[in-house]
């Protein structure tokens, strides 16, 4: 249960009219853990923030339908970072909608095009997967050189989608990890820079964060934002004294 005692369904799965929060299962290999991609809705179509886990295209399609939208209206995918549960359905989406534009931070793009090996999706980790998921991971890696990115995102960049978003480069979890700030709603889409665990807003998972000192330092960028609600990819929605909590998390590393 979220500390706010609400979850995205109780928010009617949206914040305002242009930000739609999705709930997608990561599948049985991950205990059906729920993740939260986001749709930004504009007149020209939809922007998806992160694509979910490998092999979960149909749950993603259903989640989009559940908020009253159709996957065919997808125009762009913003990938917050290279981890498998964020890029897992990108290739399937492009197979379905080949004109969809990809956007990501320049420091993670080389990993997502196969120029560099994934930091966390190592051969050792792939070998631990059940056979079907292992095959999907190997197929994804084989096809990485086919990915083309329409735009390389920069720290502080403003984009018009969803009424206006700002890119916040928050490295540490990965070199090119980004969070997104939606000033019109004082909303932070934190990706994996923050989590909600047992009702509390906490920092990134240490076990999945290769450069934890840098990830914690990245919290400083969030403390200067006018934020009163956070959507975490893992854990969901949080709206209890957000700025004070961000300050406490930032200061805890000192």
PDB file of C-alpha atoms in Angstrom:
ATOM      1  CA  UNK A   1       0.000   0.000   0.000  1.00  0.00           C
ATOM      2  CA  UNK A   2       1.318   3.420  -0.907  1.00  0.00           C
ATOM      3  CA  UNK A   3       1.844   5.822   1.902  1.00  0.00           C
ATOM      4  CA  UNK A   4      -0.703   8.144   0.314  1.00  0.00           C
ATOM      5  CA  UNK A   5      -3.232   5.306   0.770  1.00  0.00           C
ATOM      6  CA  UNK A   6      -3.995   5.664  -2.931  1.00  0.00           C
ATOM      7  CA  UNK A   7      -2.740   3.937  -6.012  1.00  0.00           C
ATOM      8  CA  UNK A   8      -2.933   4.823  -9.704  1.00  0.00           C
ATOM      9  CA  UNK A   9      -6.293   3.071 -10.123  1.00  0.00           C
ATOM     10  CA  UNK A  10      -7.752   5.227  -7.375  1.00  0.00           C
ATOM     11  CA  UNK A  11      -6.418   8.236  -9.304  1.00  0.00           C
ATOM     12  CA  UNK A  12      -8.421   7.004 -12.317  1.00  0.00           C
ATOM     13  CA  UNK A  13      -5.065   6.084 -13.811  1.00  0.00           C
ATOM     14  CA  UNK A  14      -4.269   9.697 -14.726  1.00  0.00           C
ATOM     15  CA  UNK A  15      -2.917  13.003 -13.510  1.00  0.00           C
ATOM     16  CA  UNK A  16      -4.746  15.765 -15.298  1.00  0.00           C
ATOM     17  CA  UNK A  17      -5.902  14.912 -18.799  1.00  0.00           C
ATOM     18  CA  UNK A  18      -2.538  14.294 -20.454  1.00  0.00           C
ATOM     19  CA  UNK A  19      -0.654  11.974 -18.067  1.00  0.00           C
ATOM     20  CA  UNK A  20      -1.876   8.395 -17.880  1.00  0.00           C
ATOM     21  CA  UNK A  21      -0.272   5.972 -15.440  1.00  0.00           C
ATOM     22  CA  UNK A  22      -0.093   2.342 -16.514  1.00  0.00           C
ATOM     23  CA  UNK A  23       0.138  -0.817 -14.436  1.00  0.00           C
ATOM     24  CA  UNK A  24       1.932  -3.684 -16.175  1.00  0.00           C
ATOM     25  CA  UNK A  25       3.026  -7.037 -14.803  1.00  0.00           C
ATOM     26  CA  UNK A  26       6.661  -8.002 -15.383  1.00  0.00           C
ATOM     27  CA  UNK A  27       5.620 -11.631 -15.765  1.00  0.00           C
ATOM     28  CA  UNK A  28       6.035 -14.825 -13.749  1.00  0.00           C
ATOM     29  CA  UNK A  29       9.848 -14.866 -13.733  1.00  0.00           C
ATOM     30  CA  UNK A  30       9.714 -11.687 -11.619  1.00  0.00           C
ATOM     31  CA  UNK A  31       6.826 -12.748  -9.412  1.00  0.00           C
ATOM     32  CA  UNK A  32       4.366 -10.689 -11.490  1.00  0.00           C
ATOM     33  CA  UNK A  33       5.850  -7.513 -10.008  1.00  0.00           C
ATOM     34  CA  UNK A  34       3.972  -4.408 -11.154  1.00  0.00           C
ATOM     35  CA  UNK A  35       5.757  -1.618 -12.996  1.00  0.00           C
ATOM     36  CA  UNK A  36       4.478   1.781 -14.067  1.00  0.00           C
ATOM     37  CA  UNK A  37       5.159   3.013 -17.592  1.00  0.00           C
ATOM     38  CA  UNK A  38       3.466   6.326 -18.381  1.00  0.00           C
ATOM     39  CA  UNK A  39       1.576   7.661 -21.389  1.00  0.00           C
ATOM     40  CA  UNK A  40       1.694  11.337 -22.319  1.00  0.00           C
ATOM     41  CA  UNK A  41      -1.334  12.294 -24.383  1.00  0.00           C
ATOM     42  CA  UNK A  42      -1.247  15.007 -27.051  1.00  0.00           C
ATOM     43  CA  UNK A  43      -3.312  15.874 -30.111  1.00  0.00           C
ATOM     44  CA  UNK A  44      -0.828  14.190 -32.435  1.00  0.00           C
ATOM     45  CA  UNK A  45      -0.782  10.942 -30.450  1.00  0.00           C
ATOM     46  CA  UNK A  46       0.837   9.246 -27.490  1.00  0.00           C
ATOM     47  CA  UNK A  47       4.312   9.282 -25.970  1.00  0.00           C
ATOM     48  CA  UNK A  48       5.216   6.199 -23.927  1.00  0.00           C
ATOM     49  CA  UNK A  49       7.705   6.543 -21.087  1.00  0.00           C
ATOM     50  CA  UNK A  50       9.440   3.134 -20.901  1.00  0.00           C
ATOM     51  CA  UNK A  51       8.175  -0.012 -22.557  1.00  0.00           C
ATOM     52  CA  UNK A  52       8.076  -2.671 -19.850  1.00  0.00           C
ATOM     53  CA  UNK A  53       9.601  -6.112 -19.589  1.00  0.00           C
ATOM     54  CA  UNK A  54      10.537  -8.514 -22.390  1.00  0.00           C
ATOM     55  CA  UNK A  55       7.616 -10.574 -23.665  1.00  0.00           C
ATOM     56  CA  UNK A  56       4.986  -8.342 -22.096  1.00  0.00           C
ATOM     57  CA  UNK A  57       3.628  -6.577 -25.179  1.00  0.00           C
ATOM     58  CA  UNK A  58       0.098  -7.874 -24.681  1.00  0.00           C
ATOM     59  CA  UNK A  59      -0.080  -6.802 -21.002  1.00  0.00           C
ATOM     60  CA  UNK A  60       1.263  -3.400 -22.110  1.00  0.00           C
ATOM     61  CA  UNK A  61      -1.354  -3.183 -24.868  1.00  0.00           C
ATOM     62  CA  UNK A  62      -4.079  -4.061 -22.342  1.00  0.00           C
ATOM     63  CA  UNK A  63      -2.805  -1.470 -19.853  1.00  0.00           C
ATOM     64  CA  UNK A  64      -2.998   1.174 -22.572  1.00  0.00           C
ATOM     65  CA  UNK A  65      -6.526   0.057 -23.420  1.00  0.00           C
ATOM     66  CA  UNK A  66      -7.473   0.133 -19.724  1.00  0.00           C
ATOM     67  CA  UNK A  67      -6.804   3.896 -19.638  1.00  0.00           C
ATOM     68  CA  UNK A  68      -8.969   4.430 -22.719  1.00  0.00           C
ATOM     69  CA  UNK A  69      -6.243   4.675 -25.352  1.00  0.00           C
ATOM     70  CA  UNK A  70      -5.159   2.562 -28.305  1.00  0.00           C
ATOM     71  CA  UNK A  71      -1.606   1.424 -28.869  1.00  0.00           C
ATOM     72  CA  UNK A  72      -1.935   2.373 -32.541  1.00  0.00           C
ATOM     73  CA  UNK A  73      -1.767   6.074 -31.526  1.00  0.00           C
ATOM     74  CA  UNK A  74       1.769   5.659 -30.178  1.00  0.00           C
ATOM     75  CA  UNK A  75       4.159   8.180 -31.772  1.00  0.00           C
ATOM     76  CA  UNK A  76       7.190   8.185 -29.497  1.00  0.00           C
ATOM     77  CA  UNK A  77       8.920   6.101 -26.826  1.00  0.00           C
ATOM     78  CA  UNK A  78      11.124   7.835 -24.273  1.00  0.00           C
ATOM     79  CA  UNK A  79      13.410   5.283 -22.637  1.00  0.00           C
ATOM     80  CA  UNK A  80      14.640   6.379 -19.228  1.00  0.00           C
ATOM     81  CA  UNK A  81      17.537   3.910 -19.226  1.00  0.00           C
ATOM     82  CA  UNK A  82      18.915   0.677 -20.581  1.00  0.00           C
ATOM     83  CA  UNK A  83      17.572  -1.873 -18.069  1.00  0.00           C
ATOM     84  CA  UNK A  84      15.644  -4.830 -19.471  1.00  0.00           C
ATOM     85  CA  UNK A  85      12.368  -3.958 -17.725  1.00  0.00           C
ATOM     86  CA  UNK A  86      12.408  -0.531 -19.405  1.00  0.00           C
ATOM     87  CA  UNK A  87      13.462  -1.434 -22.947  1.00  0.00           C
ATOM     88  CA  UNK A  88      12.013  -4.949 -23.089  1.00  0.00           C
ATOM     89  CA  UNK A  89       9.121  -4.276 -25.469  1.00  0.00           C
ATOM     90  CA  UNK A  90      10.777  -1.643 -27.666  1.00  0.00           C
ATOM     91  CA  UNK A  91      11.521  -4.022 -30.526  1.00  0.00           C
ATOM     92  CA  UNK A  92       8.040  -5.564 -30.403  1.00  0.00           C
ATOM     93  CA  UNK A  93       6.504  -2.087 -30.462  1.00  0.00           C
ATOM     94  CA  UNK A  94       8.627  -1.095 -33.442  1.00  0.00           C
ATOM     95  CA  UNK A  95       7.639  -4.294 -35.242  1.00  0.00           C
ATOM     96  CA  UNK A  96       4.015  -3.267 -34.694  1.00  0.00           C
ATOM     97  CA  UNK A  97       4.493   0.469 -35.311  1.00  0.00           C
ATOM     98  CA  UNK A  98       7.724   0.943 -37.289  1.00  0.00           C
ATOM     99  CA  UNK A  99       7.421   4.739 -37.517  1.00  0.00           C
ATOM    100  CA  UNK A 100       7.534   5.186 -33.742  1.00  0.00           C
ATOM    101  CA  UNK A 101      10.376   7.516 -32.720  1.00  0.00           C
ATOM    102  CA  UNK A 102      12.836   6.490 -29.981  1.00  0.00           C
ATOM    103  CA  UNK A 103      14.339   8.979 -27.542  1.00  0.00           C
ATOM    104  CA  UNK A 104      16.897   8.365 -24.782  1.00  0.00           C
ATOM    105  CA  UNK A 105      19.808  10.077 -23.076  1.00  0.00           C
ATOM    106  CA  UNK A 106      22.982  10.066 -25.110  1.00  0.00           C
ATOM    107  CA  UNK A 107      24.959   8.242 -22.386  1.00  0.00           C
ATOM    108  CA  UNK A 108      22.763   5.135 -22.534  1.00  0.00           C
ATOM    109  CA  UNK A 109      22.131   4.958 -26.277  1.00  0.00           C
ATOM    110  CA  UNK A 110      25.404   3.081 -27.057  1.00  0.00           C
ATOM    111  CA  UNK A 111      24.258   0.239 -24.792  1.00  0.00           C
ATOM    112  CA  UNK A 112      20.855   0.077 -26.473  1.00  0.00           C
ATOM    113  CA  UNK A 113      22.329  -0.109 -29.961  1.00  0.00           C
ATOM    114  CA  UNK A 114      24.823  -2.854 -29.117  1.00  0.00           C
ATOM    115  CA  UNK A 115      27.921  -0.646 -29.341  1.00  0.00           C
ATOM    116  CA  UNK A 116      28.638  -1.443 -25.691  1.00  0.00           C
ATOM    117  CA  UNK A 117      27.520  -4.470 -23.659  1.00  0.00           C
ATOM    118  CA  UNK A 118      24.699  -3.927 -21.216  1.00  0.00           C
ATOM    119  CA  UNK A 119      25.960  -3.065 -17.744  1.00  0.00           C
ATOM    120  CA  UNK A 120      23.569  -5.326 -15.850  1.00  0.00           C
ATOM    121  CA  UNK A 121      22.128  -7.696 -18.454  1.00  0.00           C
ATOM    122  CA  UNK A 122      25.289  -9.813 -18.529  1.00  0.00           C
ATOM    123  CA  UNK A 123      25.685 -13.267 -20.098  1.00  0.00           C
ATOM    124  CA  UNK A 124      25.805 -14.687 -16.579  1.00  0.00           C
ATOM    125  CA  UNK A 125      22.473 -13.124 -15.709  1.00  0.00           C
ATOM    126  CA  UNK A 126      20.904 -14.267 -18.975  1.00  0.00           C
ATOM    127  CA  UNK A 127      22.011 -17.853 -18.272  1.00  0.00           C
ATOM    128  CA  UNK A 128      20.031 -17.777 -15.014  1.00  0.00           C
ATOM    129  CA  UNK A 129      16.775 -17.019 -16.833  1.00  0.00           C
ATOM    130  CA  UNK A 130      14.160 -19.633 -17.618  1.00  0.00           C
ATOM    131  CA  UNK A 131      14.513 -20.856 -21.229  1.00  0.00           C
ATOM    132  CA  UNK A 132      11.780 -18.771 -22.880  1.00  0.00           C
ATOM    133  CA  UNK A 133      12.945 -15.522 -21.279  1.00  0.00           C
ATOM    134  CA  UNK A 134      16.576 -16.364 -22.014  1.00  0.00           C
ATOM    135  CA  UNK A 135      15.733 -16.802 -25.689  1.00  0.00           C
ATOM    136  CA  UNK A 136      13.895 -13.483 -25.726  1.00  0.00           C
ATOM    137  CA  UNK A 137      16.867 -11.722 -24.127  1.00  0.00           C
ATOM    138  CA  UNK A 138      19.299 -13.230 -26.616  1.00  0.00           C
ATOM    139  CA  UNK A 139      17.036 -12.284 -29.523  1.00  0.00           C
ATOM    140  CA  UNK A 140      16.748  -8.722 -28.204  1.00  0.00           C
ATOM    141  CA  UNK A 141      20.519  -8.336 -27.947  1.00  0.00           C
ATOM    142  CA  UNK A 142      20.978  -9.722 -31.436  1.00  0.00           C
ATOM    143  CA  UNK A 143      18.598  -7.092 -32.834  1.00  0.00           C
ATOM    144  CA  UNK A 144      19.988  -4.092 -30.937  1.00  0.00           C
ATOM    145  CA  UNK A 145      22.004  -2.757 -33.916  1.00  0.00           C
ATOM    146  CA  UNK A 146      18.697  -2.284 -35.763  1.00  0.00           C
ATOM    147  CA  UNK A 147      17.490   0.325 -33.269  1.00  0.00           C
ATOM    148  CA  UNK A 148      17.610   3.911 -34.483  1.00  0.00           C
ATOM    149  CA  UNK A 149      17.169   6.823 -32.105  1.00  0.00           C
ATOM    150  CA  UNK A 150      15.396   9.886 -33.420  1.00  0.00           C
ATOM    151  CA  UNK A 151      16.709  12.139 -30.681  1.00  0.00           C
ATOM    152  CA  UNK A 152      19.460  12.081 -28.040  1.00  0.00           C
ATOM    153  CA  UNK A 153      18.192  13.696 -24.864  1.00  0.00           C
ATOM    154  CA  UNK A 154      20.225  16.232 -22.878  1.00  0.00           C
ATOM    155  CA  UNK A 155      20.076  17.232 -19.222  1.00  0.00           C
ATOM    156  CA  UNK A 156      17.683  20.131 -18.710  1.00  0.00           C
ATOM    157  CA  UNK A 157      16.066  19.770 -22.125  1.00  0.00           C
ATOM    158  CA  UNK A 158      12.409  20.750 -22.414  1.00  0.00           C
ATOM    159  CA  UNK A 159      10.000  18.801 -24.607  1.00  0.00           C
ATOM    160  CA  UNK A 160       6.369  19.679 -25.382  1.00  0.00           C
ATOM    161  CA  UNK A 161       4.834  16.260 -24.743  1.00  0.00           C
ATOM    162  CA  UNK A 162       2.131  15.855 -22.132  1.00  0.00           C
ATOM    163  CA  UNK A 163       1.841  19.596 -21.666  1.00  0.00           C
ATOM    164  CA  UNK A 164       5.588  20.015 -21.213  1.00  0.00           C
ATOM    165  CA  UNK A 165       8.320  17.915 -19.602  1.00  0.00           C
ATOM    166  CA  UNK A 166      11.895  18.567 -18.540  1.00  0.00           C
ATOM    167  CA  UNK A 167      14.662  15.970 -18.807  1.00  0.00           C
ATOM    168  CA  UNK A 168      16.642  15.505 -15.596  1.00  0.00           C
ATOM    169  CA  UNK A 169      19.831  13.473 -16.049  1.00  0.00           C
ATOM    170  CA  UNK A 170      20.129  11.349 -12.896  1.00  0.00           C
ATOM    171  CA  UNK A 171      23.092   9.012 -13.516  1.00  0.00           C
ATOM    172  CA  UNK A 172      24.274   6.257 -11.200  1.00  0.00           C
ATOM    173  CA  UNK A 173      21.633   3.604 -11.713  1.00  0.00           C
ATOM    174  CA  UNK A 174      22.959   3.678 -15.280  1.00  0.00           C
ATOM    175  CA  UNK A 175      25.167   6.306 -16.962  1.00  0.00           C
ATOM    176  CA  UNK A 176      22.279   7.751 -18.969  1.00  0.00           C
ATOM    177  CA  UNK A 177      19.431   7.340 -16.503  1.00  0.00           C
ATOM    178  CA  UNK A 178      16.882  10.156 -16.690  1.00  0.00           C
ATOM    179  CA  UNK A 179      13.939  11.299 -14.640  1.00  0.00           C
ATOM    180  CA  UNK A 180      11.244  13.566 -16.079  1.00  0.00           C
ATOM    181  CA  UNK A 181       9.718  16.618 -14.456  1.00  0.00           C
ATOM    182  CA  UNK A 182       6.209  17.790 -15.359  1.00  0.00           C
ATOM    183  CA  UNK A 183       6.039  21.357 -14.001  1.00  0.00           C
ATOM    184  CA  UNK A 184       2.341  21.920 -14.756  1.00  0.00           C
ATOM    185  CA  UNK A 185       1.479  19.180 -12.256  1.00  0.00           C
ATOM    186  CA  UNK A 186       4.503  19.462  -9.939  1.00  0.00           C
ATOM    187  CA  UNK A 187       5.058  15.817 -10.826  1.00  0.00           C
ATOM    188  CA  UNK A 188       8.306  13.877 -10.962  1.00  0.00           C
ATOM    189  CA  UNK A 189       8.464  10.728 -13.080  1.00  0.00           C
ATOM    190  CA  UNK A 190      11.399   9.257 -11.208  1.00  0.00           C
ATOM    191  CA  UNK A 191      12.011   6.041 -13.206  1.00  0.00           C
ATOM    192  CA  UNK A 192      14.435   4.040 -10.988  1.00  0.00           C
ATOM    193  CA  UNK A 193      16.074   6.986  -9.221  1.00  0.00           C
ATOM    194  CA  UNK A 194      13.405   6.608  -6.521  1.00  0.00           C
ATOM    195  CA  UNK A 195      11.148   3.789  -5.337  1.00  0.00           C
ATOM    196  CA  UNK A 196       8.167   3.398  -3.035  1.00  0.00           C
ATOM    197  CA  UNK A 197       8.837   0.584  -0.569  1.00  0.00           C
ATOM    198  CA  UNK A 198       6.332  -0.288   2.175  1.00  0.00           C
ATOM    199  CA  UNK A 199       4.701   3.096   1.777  1.00  0.00           C
ATOM    200  CA  UNK A 200       7.887   5.156   1.965  1.00  0.00           C
ATOM    201  CA  UNK A 201       9.791   7.030  -0.710  1.00  0.00           C
ATOM    202  CA  UNK A 202      13.348   5.692  -0.875  1.00  0.00           C
ATOM    203  CA  UNK A 203      16.352   5.915  -3.168  1.00  0.00           C
ATOM    204  CA  UNK A 204      17.436   3.522  -5.904  1.00  0.00           C
ATOM    205  CA  UNK A 205      17.936  -0.172  -5.203  1.00  0.00           C
ATOM    206  CA  UNK A 206      21.590  -0.624  -4.263  1.00  0.00           C
ATOM    207  CA  UNK A 207      21.709  -4.157  -5.688  1.00  0.00           C
ATOM    208  CA  UNK A 208      20.739  -2.806  -9.128  1.00  0.00           C
ATOM    209  CA  UNK A 209      22.753   0.423  -9.027  1.00  0.00           C
ATOM    210  CA  UNK A 210      26.399   0.038 -10.093  1.00  0.00           C
ATOM    211  CA  UNK A 211      27.397   3.560  -9.015  1.00  0.00           C
ATOM    212  CA  UNK A 212      25.392   4.153  -5.858  1.00  0.00           C
ATOM    213  CA  UNK A 213      27.363   7.258  -4.734  1.00  0.00           C
ATOM    214  CA  UNK A 214      26.625   8.934  -8.065  1.00  0.00           C
ATOM    215  CA  UNK A 215      22.966   7.895  -7.938  1.00  0.00           C
ATOM    216  CA  UNK A 216      22.625   9.439  -4.486  1.00  0.00           C
ATOM    217  CA  UNK A 217      24.387  12.586  -5.655  1.00  0.00           C
ATOM    218  CA  UNK A 218      21.858  12.774  -8.480  1.00  0.00           C
ATOM    219  CA  UNK A 219      19.161  13.230  -5.844  1.00  0.00           C
ATOM    220  CA  UNK A 220      20.470  16.790  -5.389  1.00  0.00           C
ATOM    221  CA  UNK A 221      19.014  17.680  -8.800  1.00  0.00           C
ATOM    222  CA  UNK A 222      15.562  16.641  -7.621  1.00  0.00           C
ATOM    223  CA  UNK A 223      15.573  18.674  -4.424  1.00  0.00           C
ATOM    224  CA  UNK A 224      15.539  21.969  -6.340  1.00  0.00           C
ATOM    225  CA  UNK A 225      12.378  21.073  -8.260  1.00  0.00           C
ATOM    226  CA  UNK A 226       8.920  22.196  -7.186  1.00  0.00           C
ATOM    227  CA  UNK A 227       7.517  18.697  -6.694  1.00  0.00           C
ATOM    228  CA  UNK A 228       4.535  17.537  -4.681  1.00  0.00           C
ATOM    229  CA  UNK A 229       3.992  14.101  -6.211  1.00  0.00           C
ATOM    230  CA  UNK A 230       6.222  11.357  -7.543  1.00  0.00           C
ATOM    231  CA  UNK A 231       5.544   8.380  -9.776  1.00  0.00           C
ATOM    232  CA  UNK A 232       8.152   5.633  -9.333  1.00  0.00           C
ATOM    233  CA  UNK A 233       8.498   2.862 -11.896  1.00  0.00           C
ATOM    234  CA  UNK A 234       8.735   0.424  -8.989  1.00  0.00           C
ATOM    235  CA  UNK A 235       6.298   1.178  -6.212  1.00  0.00           C
ATOM    236  CA  UNK A 236       3.987   3.656  -7.865  1.00  0.00           C
ATOM    237  CA  UNK A 237       2.561   6.936  -6.621  1.00  0.00           C
ATOM    238  CA  UNK A 238       3.707   8.984  -3.611  1.00  0.00           C
ATOM    239  CA  UNK A 239       2.468  12.404  -2.465  1.00  0.00           C
ATOM    240  CA  UNK A 240       3.358  12.847   1.215  1.00  0.00           C
ATOM    241  CA  UNK A 241       5.630  15.851   1.929  1.00  0.00           C
ATOM    242  CA  UNK A 242       7.636  15.035  -1.165  1.00  0.00           C
ATOM    243  CA  UNK A 243      10.098  17.924  -1.051  1.00  0.00           C
ATOM    244  CA  UNK A 244      10.951  17.288   2.596  1.00  0.00           C
ATOM    245  CA  UNK A 245      11.449  13.608   1.843  1.00  0.00           C
ATOM    246  CA  UNK A 246      13.714  14.383  -1.123  1.00  0.00           C
ATOM    247  CA  UNK A 247      15.791  16.684   1.059  1.00  0.00           C
ATOM    248  CA  UNK A 248      16.112  13.979   3.699  1.00  0.00           C
ATOM    249  CA  UNK A 249      17.207  11.401   1.154  1.00  0.00           C
ATOM    250  CA  UNK A 250      19.750  13.780  -0.336  1.00  0.00           C
ATOM    251  CA  UNK A 251      21.182  14.715   3.040  1.00  0.00           C
ATOM    252  CA  UNK A 252      21.379  11.116   4.219  1.00  0.00           C
ATOM    253  CA  UNK A 253      24.400  10.487   2.007  1.00  0.00           C
ATOM    254  CA  UNK A 254      26.436  13.208   3.676  1.00  0.00           C
TER     255      UNK A 254
END
